[in-house]
mmCIF file of C-alpha atoms in Angstrom:
data_model
loop_
_atom_site.group_PDB
_atom_site.id
_atom_site.type_symbol
_atom_site.label_atom_id
_atom_site.label_comp_id
_atom_site.label_asym_id
_atom_site.label_seq_id
_atom_site.Cartn_x
_atom_site.Cartn_y
_atom_site.Cartn_z
ATOM 1 C CA MET A 12 11.943 -2.205 -8.858
ATOM 2 C CA GLN A 13 14.733 0.112 -7.618
ATOM 3 C CA ILE A 14 13.932 1.812 -4.656
ATOM 4 C CA VAL A 15 15.296 5.295 -3.727
ATOM 5 C CA TRP A 16 14.325 5.851 -0.069
ATOM 6 C CA PRO A 17 14.010 9.705 1.031
ATOM 7 C CA GLU A 18 15.421 10.381 3.954
ATOM 8 C CA HIS A 19 12.101 10.246 6.010
ATOM 9 C CA PHE A 20 8.180 10.446 5.420
ATOM 10 C CA THR A 21 5.917 12.781 7.226
ATOM 11 C CA PHE A 22 2.314 11.736 7.924
ATOM 12 C CA VAL A 23 -0.694 13.668 8.759
ATOM 13 C CA GLY A 24 -3.785 12.029 9.992
ATOM 14 C CA LYS A 25 -6.334 10.919 12.707
ATOM 15 C CA HIS A 26 -3.543 9.220 14.656
ATOM 16 C CA ARG A 27 -1.005 12.040 13.854
ATOM 17 C CA THR A 28 -2.912 15.250 13.840
ATOM 18 C CA ALA A 29 -0.095 17.642 14.227
ATOM 19 C CA GLY A 30 2.227 15.529 11.590
ATOM 20 C CA GLU A 31 5.170 13.307 12.470
ATOM 21 C CA SER A 32 7.875 12.560 10.384
ATOM 22 C CA ILE A 33 9.420 9.113 10.538
ATOM 23 C CA ALA A 34 12.908 7.951 9.744
ATOM 24 C CA THR A 35 13.139 5.872 6.353
ATOM 25 C CA ALA A 36 14.971 3.027 8.413
ATOM 26 C CA ARG A 37 11.844 2.685 10.651
ATOM 27 C CA VAL A 38 9.914 2.245 7.772
ATOM 28 C CA SER A 39 11.999 -0.236 6.306
ATOM 29 C CA ALA A 40 12.266 -2.088 9.575
ATOM 30 C CA TYR A 41 8.368 -2.266 9.725
ATOM 31 C CA ALA A 42 8.236 -3.268 6.159
ATOM 32 C CA GLY A 43 10.824 -6.309 6.890
ATOM 33 C CA ALA A 44 8.450 -7.109 9.553
ATOM 34 C CA ILE A 45 5.603 -7.347 7.731
ATOM 35 C CA ALA A 46 7.196 -9.469 5.208
ATOM 36 C CA ALA A 47 8.193 -12.073 7.867
ATOM 37 C CA ARG A 48 4.560 -12.207 9.009
ATOM 38 C CA LEU A 49 3.489 -12.773 5.131
ATOM 39 C CA ARG A 50 5.934 -15.679 5.117
ATOM 40 C CA GLU A 51 4.692 -17.154 8.307
ATOM 41 C CA SER A 52 1.136 -16.724 6.715
ATOM 42 C CA LYS A 53 2.275 -18.920 3.699
ATOM 43 C CA ILE A 54 2.130 -15.736 1.501
ATOM 44 C CA GLY A 55 4.476 -15.524 -1.682
ATOM 45 C CA PRO A 56 5.244 -15.313 -5.335
ATOM 46 C CA GLY A 57 1.579 -15.073 -7.259
ATOM 47 C CA ASP A 58 -0.644 -14.198 -4.052
ATOM 48 C CA ILE A 59 -2.441 -11.135 -3.778
ATOM 49 C CA VAL A 60 -2.758 -9.449 -0.167
ATOM 50 C CA ALA A 61 -5.507 -6.917 0.509
ATOM 51 C CA LEU A 62 -4.457 -3.937 2.260
ATOM 52 C CA TRP A 63 -7.358 -2.558 4.827
ATOM 53 C CA LEU A 64 -5.205 0.079 6.681
ATOM 54 C CA SER A 65 -5.888 3.466 7.992
ATOM 55 C CA ASP A 66 -2.360 4.716 8.975
ATOM 56 C CA GLY A 67 -0.152 6.035 5.898
ATOM 57 C CA ALA A 68 3.005 4.428 7.793
ATOM 58 C CA ASP A 69 1.309 1.068 7.705
ATOM 59 C CA LYS A 70 0.201 1.359 4.079
ATOM 60 C CA ILE A 71 3.759 2.231 2.508
ATOM 61 C CA ALA A 72 5.344 -0.538 4.848
ATOM 62 C CA ALA A 73 2.750 -3.131 3.720
ATOM 63 C CA ILE A 74 3.084 -2.354 0.160
ATOM 64 C CA LEU A 75 7.155 -3.020 0.671
ATOM 65 C CA GLY A 76 6.412 -6.100 2.916
ATOM 66 C CA CYS A 77 4.325 -7.527 0.128
ATOM 67 C CA TRP A 78 7.008 -7.032 -2.563
ATOM 68 C CA GLN A 79 9.635 -8.247 -0.340
ATOM 69 C CA VAL A 80 8.155 -11.533 -0.648
ATOM 70 C CA GLY A 81 6.989 -11.720 -4.164
ATOM 71 C CA ALA A 82 3.214 -10.819 -3.541
ATOM 72 C CA ALA A 83 0.947 -8.000 -5.192
ATOM 73 C CA PHE A 84 -1.277 -6.002 -3.305
ATOM 74 C CA CYS A 85 -4.296 -3.957 -3.566
ATOM 75 C CA VAL A 86 -5.400 -0.770 -1.258
ATOM 76 C CA LEU A 87 -8.839 -1.001 -0.072
ATOM 77 C CA PRO A 88 -10.506 1.847 1.394
ATOM 78 C CA ALA A 89 -10.253 1.826 5.173
ATOM 79 C CA PHE A 90 -13.919 2.864 5.788
ATOM 80 C CA ALA A 91 -15.410 0.296 3.500
ATOM 81 C CA GLY A 92 -17.748 -2.103 5.134
ATOM 82 C CA ASN A 93 -18.251 0.136 8.496
ATOM 83 C CA THR A 94 -21.870 1.522 7.160
ATOM 84 C CA LYS A 95 -23.018 -2.244 7.374
ATOM 85 C CA THR A 96 -25.484 -1.389 4.598
ATOM 86 C CA GLU A 97 -26.833 -3.852 2.202
ATOM 87 C CA ARG A 98 -25.489 -2.015 -0.719
ATOM 88 C CA SER A 99 -21.936 -1.567 1.091
ATOM 89 C CA GLN A 100 -21.688 -5.389 1.817
ATOM 90 C CA ASP A 101 -22.584 -6.195 -1.604
ATOM 91 C CA ARG A 102 -19.984 -4.032 -3.182
ATOM 92 C CA ILE A 103 -17.598 -5.329 -0.569
ATOM 93 C CA ALA A 104 -18.510 -8.923 -1.826
ATOM 94 C CA ASN A 105 -18.012 -7.635 -5.448
ATOM 95 C CA VAL A 106 -14.632 -6.599 -4.970
ATOM 96 C CA PHE A 107 -13.492 -9.431 -3.042
ATOM 97 C CA SER A 108 -15.098 -11.994 -5.767
ATOM 98 C CA VAL A 109 -12.791 -10.289 -8.246
ATOM 99 C CA LEU A 110 -9.875 -9.516 -6.127
ATOM 100 C CA SER A 111 -9.618 -13.055 -4.745
ATOM 101 C CA PRO A 112 -6.739 -12.300 -1.975
ATOM 102 C CA LYS A 113 -5.270 -14.813 0.014
ATOM 103 C CA LEU A 114 -4.949 -12.707 3.049
ATOM 104 C CA ILE A 115 -6.150 -9.262 4.295
ATOM 105 C CA LEU A 116 -3.614 -6.983 6.327
ATOM 106 C CA GLN A 117 -5.699 -4.830 8.359
ATOM 107 C CA GLY A 118 -5.047 -2.219 10.923
ATOM 108 C CA GLN A 119 -6.454 -2.537 14.763
ATOM 109 C CA ASP A 120 -8.695 0.354 13.978
ATOM 110 C CA VAL A 121 -10.547 -0.758 10.902
ATOM 111 C CA LEU A 122 -12.395 -3.595 9.418
ATOM 112 C CA PRO A 123 -14.766 -5.922 11.599
ATOM 113 C CA GLU A 124 -13.906 -9.599 11.403
ATOM 114 C CA GLU A 125 -17.292 -10.213 10.123
ATOM 115 C CA ALA A 126 -17.124 -7.954 6.951
ATOM 116 C CA HIS A 127 -14.680 -10.394 5.318
ATOM 117 C CA PRO A 128 -15.905 -14.194 5.779
ATOM 118 C CA GLY A 129 -13.466 -16.856 4.371
ATOM 119 C CA VAL A 130 -10.592 -14.579 3.874
ATOM 120 C CA PRO A 131 -7.801 -14.994 6.887
ATOM 121 C CA SER A 132 -6.654 -11.394 8.028
ATOM 122 C CA VAL A 133 -3.667 -10.697 9.689
ATOM 123 C CA SER A 134 -3.523 -7.332 12.272
ATOM 124 C CA LEU A 135 -0.736 -5.110 11.998
ATOM 125 C CA PRO A 136 0.677 -3.786 15.420
ATOM 126 C CA GLY A 137 1.951 -0.228 14.187
ATOM 127 C CA ILE A 138 5.021 1.210 13.460
ATOM 128 C CA ASP A 139 5.949 2.631 16.946
ATOM 129 C CA ASP A 140 7.608 -0.268 18.187
ATOM 130 C CA PHE A 141 10.034 -0.664 15.569
ATOM 131 C CA VAL A 142 13.569 0.665 15.901
ATOM 132 C CA ALA A 143 15.607 1.930 12.863
ATOM 133 C CA ARG A 144 17.728 -0.367 10.592
ATOM 134 C CA ASP A 145 19.342 -0.200 7.111
ATOM 135 C CA PRO A 146 16.728 0.244 4.368
ATOM 136 C CA VAL A 147 16.059 -2.744 1.902
ATOM 137 C CA ASN A 148 16.091 -2.543 -1.766
ATOM 138 C CA LEU A 149 14.069 -4.661 -4.110
ATOM 139 C CA THR A 150 16.483 -5.589 -6.740
ATOM 140 C CA ASP A 151 15.482 -9.000 -7.815
ATOM 141 C CA THR A 152 12.026 -8.130 -8.673
ATOM 142 C CA ASP A 153 10.736 -9.808 -12.093
ATOM 143 C CA PRO A 154 9.624 -6.944 -14.480
ATOM 144 C CA LYS A 155 6.780 -9.218 -15.693
ATOM 145 C CA SER A 156 5.398 -10.241 -12.444
ATOM 146 C CA LEU A 157 2.494 -8.477 -10.713
ATOM 147 C CA ALA A 158 2.902 -5.351 -8.885
ATOM 148 C CA PHE A 159 -0.413 -4.634 -7.543
ATOM 149 C CA ILE A 160 -4.373 -4.427 -8.643
ATOM 150 C CA GLN A 161 -5.916 -0.951 -8.849
ATOM 151 C CA PHE A 162 -9.618 -0.752 -8.803
ATOM 152 C CA THR A 163 -10.806 1.470 -11.618
ATOM 153 C CA SER A 164 -13.562 4.434 -11.548
ATOM 154 C CA GLY A 165 -15.894 2.189 -13.655
ATOM 155 C CA SER A 166 -16.061 0.160 -10.282
ATOM 156 C CA THR A 167 -18.560 2.834 -8.874
ATOM 157 C CA GLY A 168 -21.187 1.328 -10.957
ATOM 158 C CA GLY A 169 -22.053 -2.086 -12.132
ATOM 159 C CA ALA A 170 -19.092 -4.992 -11.268
ATOM 160 C CA ALA A 171 -15.922 -4.267 -9.914
ATOM 161 C CA LYS A 172 -13.104 -3.716 -12.500
ATOM 162 C CA GLY A 173 -9.503 -4.598 -11.188
ATOM 163 C CA ALA A 174 -6.842 -3.503 -13.377
ATOM 164 C CA MET A 175 -3.669 -5.722 -13.021
ATOM 165 C CA VAL A 176 -0.380 -4.047 -13.052
ATOM 166 C CA HIS A 177 2.880 -5.362 -13.513
ATOM 167 C CA PHE A 178 6.387 -3.912 -12.374
ATOM 168 C CA HIS A 179 7.554 -3.197 -15.939
ATOM 169 C CA GLN A 180 4.318 -1.234 -16.588
ATOM 170 C CA LEU A 181 4.764 0.511 -12.956
ATOM 171 C CA SER A 182 8.331 1.494 -13.624
ATOM 172 C CA ALA A 183 7.488 2.978 -17.388
ATOM 173 C CA ASN A 184 4.823 5.219 -15.757
ATOM 174 C CA LEU A 185 6.970 6.255 -13.054
ATOM 175 C CA THR A 186 9.640 6.898 -15.244
ATOM 176 C CA ALA A 187 7.289 9.142 -17.277
ATOM 177 C CA LEU A 188 5.981 10.950 -14.343
ATOM 178 C CA ALA A 189 9.483 11.972 -13.031
ATOM 179 C CA LYS A 190 10.708 13.146 -16.256
ATOM 180 C CA ARG A 191 7.409 15.284 -17.269
ATOM 181 C CA THR A 192 7.572 16.913 -13.834
ATOM 182 C CA GLY A 193 11.257 16.790 -13.139
ATOM 183 C CA MET A 194 11.045 15.070 -10.005
ATOM 184 C CA ASP A 195 14.100 14.640 -8.151
ATOM 185 C CA ALA A 196 15.475 13.558 -4.671
ATOM 186 C CA THR A 197 15.800 17.598 -3.967
ATOM 187 C CA ASP A 198 11.859 17.785 -4.131
ATOM 188 C CA HIS A 199 9.374 17.862 -1.382
ATOM 189 C CA MET A 200 5.857 16.595 -2.446
ATOM 190 C CA VAL A 201 2.472 16.776 -0.555
ATOM 191 C CA SER A 202 -0.340 14.449 -1.277
ATOM 192 C CA TRP A 203 -3.990 14.499 0.039
ATOM 193 C CA ALA A 204 -5.121 11.638 -2.235
ATOM 194 C CA PRO A 205 -5.996 8.317 -0.664
ATOM 195 C CA LEU A 206 -3.971 5.496 -1.791
ATOM 196 C CA TYR A 207 -6.738 3.242 -2.859
ATOM 197 C CA HIS A 208 -7.034 6.020 -5.799
ATOM 198 C CA ASP A 209 -4.393 5.865 -8.477
ATOM 199 C CA MET A 210 -3.281 9.304 -8.022
ATOM 200 C CA GLY A 211 -2.643 8.888 -4.315
ATOM 201 C CA LEU A 212 -0.926 5.448 -4.984
ATOM 202 C CA MET A 213 1.247 7.067 -7.674
ATOM 203 C CA ALA A 214 2.348 9.999 -5.466
ATOM 204 C CA VAL A 215 3.817 7.565 -2.667
ATOM 205 C CA LEU A 216 5.480 5.019 -5.492
ATOM 206 C CA LEU A 217 6.876 8.233 -7.232
ATOM 207 C CA SER A 218 8.597 9.261 -3.958
ATOM 208 C CA LEU A 219 10.120 5.804 -3.613
ATOM 209 C CA HIS A 220 11.030 5.809 -7.139
ATOM 210 C CA THR A 221 12.672 9.531 -6.911
ATOM 211 C CA GLY A 222 13.823 9.697 -3.198
ATOM 212 C CA ALA A 223 11.767 13.001 -3.007
ATOM 213 C CA LYS A 224 10.867 13.663 0.400
ATOM 214 C CA LEU A 225 6.740 12.846 0.875
ATOM 215 C CA THR A 226 4.290 14.311 3.035
ATOM 216 C CA LEU A 227 1.323 12.169 3.149
ATOM 217 C CA MET A 228 -2.220 13.422 4.618
#
């Protein structure tokens, strides 16, 4: 998949309440470090990685890190499992039975260890310690390979339903979105939607497809 990097990303959240712009080169360096950790964990083509992260910079870097090693990802709600209710735990078990991830990438402030028995996890350090480097591209991506798994709105009732999205489907969708909206690298998009929702995820990926600046809340 061709990546068109914006100059920077701006993140607004509980760790960055005033908003913080982070250079693309730092996000790229972080993605490379995540890819190295994935390789150390024997993650590669055909594997699925669950992303249980709260910070926007973590999520973007983790997505690109997964793709660098040929793995697919699934963004999960950072708050899932925190209530410890029977219903919450049952829904997590339901999703994991469908997803069957090989590894979980988790933030330091989410997901208690006991919430995911049997699935190894790696805790990410955060972007603050990474310095800029030249952005990477993903020119060798197989269009027929799996890009990510998106759990549908039907997952709120009954069995979880994970839609498998391949790179050629993702590329067609992003191309159509950019054409319909007229979005290009001169634009600036703001998104409040969470990345576990398809609208929020497509906002991030559309930025990486067009090079438009992105403010992610």
